[in-house]
CSV table of C-alpha atoms in Angstrom, one decimal:
chain,number,residue,atom,x,y,z
A,14,UNK,CA,1.6,-26.5,-16.6
A,15,UNK,CA,0.9,-29.3,-14.2
A,16,UNK,CA,3.5,-31.9,-12.9
A,17,UNK,CA,3.0,-35.6,-12.4
A,18,UNK,CA,1.7,-35.0,-8.9
A,19,UNK,CA,-1.0,-32.6,-10.2
A,20,UNK,CA,0.8,-29.5,-8.9
A,21,UNK,CA,0.9,-26.4,-11.0
A,22,UNK,CA,4.1,-25.2,-12.5
A,23,UNK,CA,4.6,-21.5,-13.3
A,24,UNK,CA,7.7,-20.4,-15.4
A,25,UNK,CA,8.8,-16.9,-14.7
A,26,UNK,CA,11.4,-14.9,-16.6
A,27,UNK,CA,13.7,-13.2,-14.1
A,28,UNK,CA,14.7,-9.5,-14.6
A,29,UNK,CA,16.6,-9.1,-11.3
A,30,UNK,CA,17.7,-11.1,-8.3
A,31,UNK,CA,17.7,-9.5,-4.9
A,32,UNK,CA,18.9,-12.6,-3.0
A,33,UNK,CA,20.6,-15.6,-4.4
A,34,UNK,CA,21.4,-16.3,-8.0
A,35,UNK,CA,20.0,-18.3,-10.8
A,36,UNK,CA,19.2,-18.4,-14.5
A,37,UNK,CA,17.0,-16.1,-16.6
A,38,UNK,CA,14.0,-18.3,-15.8
A,39,UNK,CA,12.7,-20.1,-12.7
A,40,UNK,CA,10.0,-22.6,-12.1
A,41,UNK,CA,7.6,-22.1,-9.2
A,42,UNK,CA,5.6,-25.1,-7.9
A,43,UNK,CA,2.1,-24.7,-6.4
A,44,UNK,CA,0.7,-26.7,-3.5
A,45,UNK,CA,-2.8,-27.3,-4.8
A,46,UNK,CA,-4.2,-25.2,-2.0
A,47,UNK,CA,-5.8,-21.8,-1.5
A,48,UNK,CA,-2.3,-20.4,-0.8
A,49,UNK,CA,-1.3,-20.8,-4.5
A,50,UNK,CA,-1.0,-17.5,-6.5
A,51,UNK,CA,-2.8,-17.2,-9.8
A,52,UNK,CA,0.1,-15.8,-11.8
A,53,UNK,CA,-1.1,-14.1,-15.1
A,54,UNK,CA,0.9,-14.3,-18.3
A,55,UNK,CA,2.5,-11.0,-19.4
A,56,UNK,CA,2.3,-9.3,-16.0
A,57,UNK,CA,5.3,-8.5,-13.8
A,58,UNK,CA,5.6,-9.6,-10.1
A,59,UNK,CA,7.8,-9.2,-7.1
A,60,UNK,CA,8.4,-12.8,-6.1
A,61,UNK,CA,9.4,-14.0,-2.6
A,62,UNK,CA,10.3,-17.6,-3.5
A,63,UNK,CA,11.2,-20.2,-0.9
A,64,UNK,CA,12.4,-23.8,-1.0
A,65,UNK,CA,9.7,-26.3,-0.3
A,66,UNK,CA,9.6,-30.0,0.3
A,67,UNK,CA,12.4,-32.5,0.4
A,68,UNK,CA,13.3,-31.8,-3.2
A,69,UNK,CA,13.9,-28.2,-2.5
A,70,UNK,CA,11.8,-26.9,-5.3
A,71,UNK,CA,10.9,-23.2,-5.4
A,72,UNK,CA,7.4,-22.0,-4.5
A,73,UNK,CA,5.7,-18.6,-3.9
A,74,UNK,CA,2.5,-18.4,-2.0
A,75,UNK,CA,-0.1,-15.9,-1.0
A,76,UNK,CA,1.1,-15.7,2.6
A,77,UNK,CA,4.3,-14.1,1.4
A,78,UNK,CA,4.7,-10.6,0.0
A,79,UNK,CA,4.7,-11.9,-3.6
A,80,UNK,CA,2.6,-9.4,-5.5
A,81,UNK,CA,2.0,-7.6,-8.8
A,82,UNK,CA,4.7,-5.1,-9.6
A,83,UNK,CA,2.4,-2.1,-9.2
A,84,UNK,CA,2.5,1.2,-7.3
A,85,UNK,CA,2.0,-0.7,-4.0
A,86,UNK,CA,5.2,-2.7,-4.6
A,87,UNK,CA,7.4,0.5,-4.4
A,88,UNK,CA,8.4,0.0,-0.8
A,89,UNK,CA,9.4,-3.6,-1.4
A,90,UNK,CA,11.6,-2.7,-4.3
A,91,UNK,CA,13.2,0.2,-2.4
A,92,UNK,CA,14.0,-2.0,0.6
A,93,UNK,CA,15.1,-5.0,-1.4
A,94,UNK,CA,17.6,-2.9,-3.4
A,95,UNK,CA,19.2,-1.9,0.0
A,96,UNK,CA,19.1,-5.4,1.3
A,97,UNK,CA,20.8,-6.7,-1.8
A,98,UNK,CA,23.7,-4.4,-0.9
A,99,UNK,CA,23.9,-6.0,2.5
A,100,UNK,CA,22.1,-3.2,4.4
A,101,UNK,CA,19.4,-3.8,7.0
A,102,UNK,CA,18.0,-0.3,7.5
A,103,UNK,CA,14.9,0.8,9.3
A,104,UNK,CA,12.3,2.0,6.9
A,105,UNK,CA,9.2,4.2,7.3
A,106,UNK,CA,6.9,4.7,4.4
A,107,UNK,CA,3.4,5.6,3.4
A,108,UNK,CA,0.8,6.5,0.8
A,109,UNK,CA,-1.6,9.4,0.6
A,110,UNK,CA,-4.8,9.2,-1.5
A,111,UNK,CA,-8.1,11.1,-1.9
A,112,UNK,CA,-11.5,9.8,-2.9
A,113,UNK,CA,-13.8,12.2,-4.6
A,114,UNK,CA,-17.4,11.7,-5.9
A,115,UNK,CA,-16.1,10.9,-9.4
A,116,UNK,CA,-13.3,8.6,-8.3
A,117,UNK,CA,-15.8,6.8,-6.0
A,118,UNK,CA,-18.0,6.0,-9.0
A,119,UNK,CA,-15.0,4.5,-10.7
A,120,UNK,CA,-14.0,2.7,-7.5
A,121,UNK,CA,-10.6,4.3,-7.6
A,122,UNK,CA,-8.5,6.5,-5.4
A,123,UNK,CA,-6.5,9.4,-6.6
A,124,UNK,CA,-2.9,9.6,-5.4
A,125,UNK,CA,-1.9,12.9,-3.7
A,126,UNK,CA,1.4,13.8,-5.4
A,127,UNK,CA,3.7,16.6,-4.2
A,128,UNK,CA,2.1,16.5,-0.8
A,129,UNK,CA,4.2,17.8,2.2
A,130,UNK,CA,4.7,15.1,4.8
A,131,UNK,CA,6.3,15.8,8.2
A,132,UNK,CA,7.9,13.1,10.3
A,133,UNK,CA,8.7,13.9,14.0
A,134,UNK,CA,10.1,11.8,16.8
A,135,UNK,CA,13.1,10.7,18.7
A,136,UNK,CA,14.6,14.2,18.4
A,137,UNK,CA,14.2,14.4,14.7
A,138,UNK,CA,12.1,16.2,12.2
A,139,UNK,CA,12.0,15.4,8.5
A,140,UNK,CA,10.2,17.2,5.7
A,141,UNK,CA,9.3,14.9,2.9
A,142,UNK,CA,7.1,15.0,-0.2
A,143,UNK,CA,5.0,12.3,-1.9
A,144,UNK,CA,5.8,11.3,-5.5
A,145,UNK,CA,3.2,11.1,-8.3
A,146,UNK,CA,2.0,7.8,-6.8
A,147,UNK,CA,1.3,9.5,-3.5
A,148,UNK,CA,4.2,7.6,-2.0
A,149,UNK,CA,6.9,8.7,0.5
A,150,UNK,CA,9.7,6.9,2.3
A,151,UNK,CA,12.6,7.4,4.6
A,152,UNK,CA,15.3,5.1,5.9
A,153,UNK,CA,17.7,4.7,8.9
A,154,UNK,CA,15.6,6.4,11.6
A,155,UNK,CA,16.3,5.2,15.1
A,156,UNK,CA,13.6,2.9,16.5
A,157,UNK,CA,10.9,4.7,18.4
A,158,UNK,CA,7.6,6.5,18.2
A,159,UNK,CA,7.0,8.9,15.3
A,160,UNK,CA,4.2,11.3,14.5
A,161,UNK,CA,3.4,11.8,10.8
A,162,UNK,CA,1.2,14.6,9.5
A,163,UNK,CA,0.6,16.1,6.1
A,164,UNK,CA,0.0,19.5,4.5
A,165,UNK,CA,-3.7,18.6,3.9
A,166,UNK,CA,-6.1,21.3,4.8
A,167,UNK,CA,-9.9,21.8,4.7
A,168,UNK,CA,-12.7,19.4,5.7
A,169,UNK,CA,-11.1,16.0,4.9
A,170,UNK,CA,-11.8,12.8,6.7
A,171,UNK,CA,-8.7,10.7,7.2
A,172,UNK,CA,-6.3,13.6,7.2
A,173,UNK,CA,-5.5,13.5,10.9
A,174,UNK,CA,-2.0,13.1,12.1
A,175,UNK,CA,-1.0,9.5,12.9
A,176,UNK,CA,1.5,7.9,15.2
A,177,UNK,CA,3.5,4.8,14.4
A,178,UNK,CA,6.0,2.7,16.3
A,179,UNK,CA,9.1,1.9,14.4
A,180,UNK,CA,11.1,-1.1,15.5
A,181,UNK,CA,14.3,-2.5,13.9
A,182,UNK,CA,12.5,-3.2,10.7
A,183,UNK,CA,9.7,-1.5,8.6
A,184,UNK,CA,6.7,0.6,9.6
A,185,UNK,CA,4.0,2.1,7.3
A,186,UNK,CA,1.2,4.6,7.4
A,187,UNK,CA,-1.6,5.5,5.1
A,188,UNK,CA,-3.7,8.6,4.6
A,189,UNK,CA,-6.9,7.8,2.7
A,190,UNK,CA,-8.9,11.0,2.6
A,191,UNK,CA,-12.4,11.9,1.6
A,192,UNK,CA,-14.2,15.3,1.5
A,193,UNK,CA,-16.6,15.8,4.3
A,194,UNK,CA,-19.6,17.4,2.7
A,195,UNK,CA,-22.5,19.1,4.5
A,196,UNK,CA,-26.2,19.4,3.9
A,197,UNK,CA,-28.6,21.7,5.7
A,198,UNK,CA,-32.2,22.6,5.3
A,199,UNK,CA,-35.4,23.9,7.0
A,200,UNK,CA,-38.6,22.1,7.5
A,201,UNK,CA,-41.9,24.2,7.7
A,202,UNK,CA,-45.5,23.4,7.7
A,203,UNK,CA,-48.1,24.6,5.1
A,204,UNK,CA,-48.3,27.9,6.8
A,205,UNK,CA,-44.5,28.4,6.7
A,206,UNK,CA,-44.0,27.8,10.4
A,207,UNK,CA,-40.9,25.8,11.5
A,208,UNK,CA,-41.5,22.2,12.5
A,209,UNK,CA,-39.5,21.0,15.5
A,210,UNK,CA,-38.7,17.5,16.8
A,211,UNK,CA,-39.2,16.0,13.3
A,212,UNK,CA,-37.2,12.9,12.5
A,213,UNK,CA,-35.4,13.4,9.1
A,214,UNK,CA,-33.8,10.6,7.1
A,215,UNK,CA,-31.3,11.1,4.3
A,216,UNK,CA,-31.3,8.6,1.5
A,217,UNK,CA,-28.4,8.4,-1.1
């Protein structure tokens, strides 16, 4: 809908509040700018709503973490459940994916489930595993520098260990791996003699 000022109105049925209270439905007002979110009917969202304007109406914009309730929203939900209980933990999370020739054609990435993930730093060592979404998380680590590496083996680009700095809030890491293939050959002339110093181009 559109109000009398020409601003969009989106009505959202609320399943759960993480902060504050309200009814089973809320209205979100847009700002007629590129910051507005194009909410789609029938889809579920994690909404970070704020009071805007003198009237104090609710709005949610693209500069917030408002997003579809998909696999990538898992860290938000995990943290918000703890925050709703009054906790303010540190959180370190990440995702692990692989891209194969077939998944690249579909423009998709395959999550790496049941993948061993090791977190080391500040005198601690944690052994974690990713879930079916390729997601892992841990809470309440002391602030500091942490090295994260996985059980990935073989010729994979993007599988190298990573280091992150965890402050008093949240830090994340992502492992997006692709297989490093190889191609070799031999160039000879008509008599079968090897040809040296020849420029070779590879075209996909």
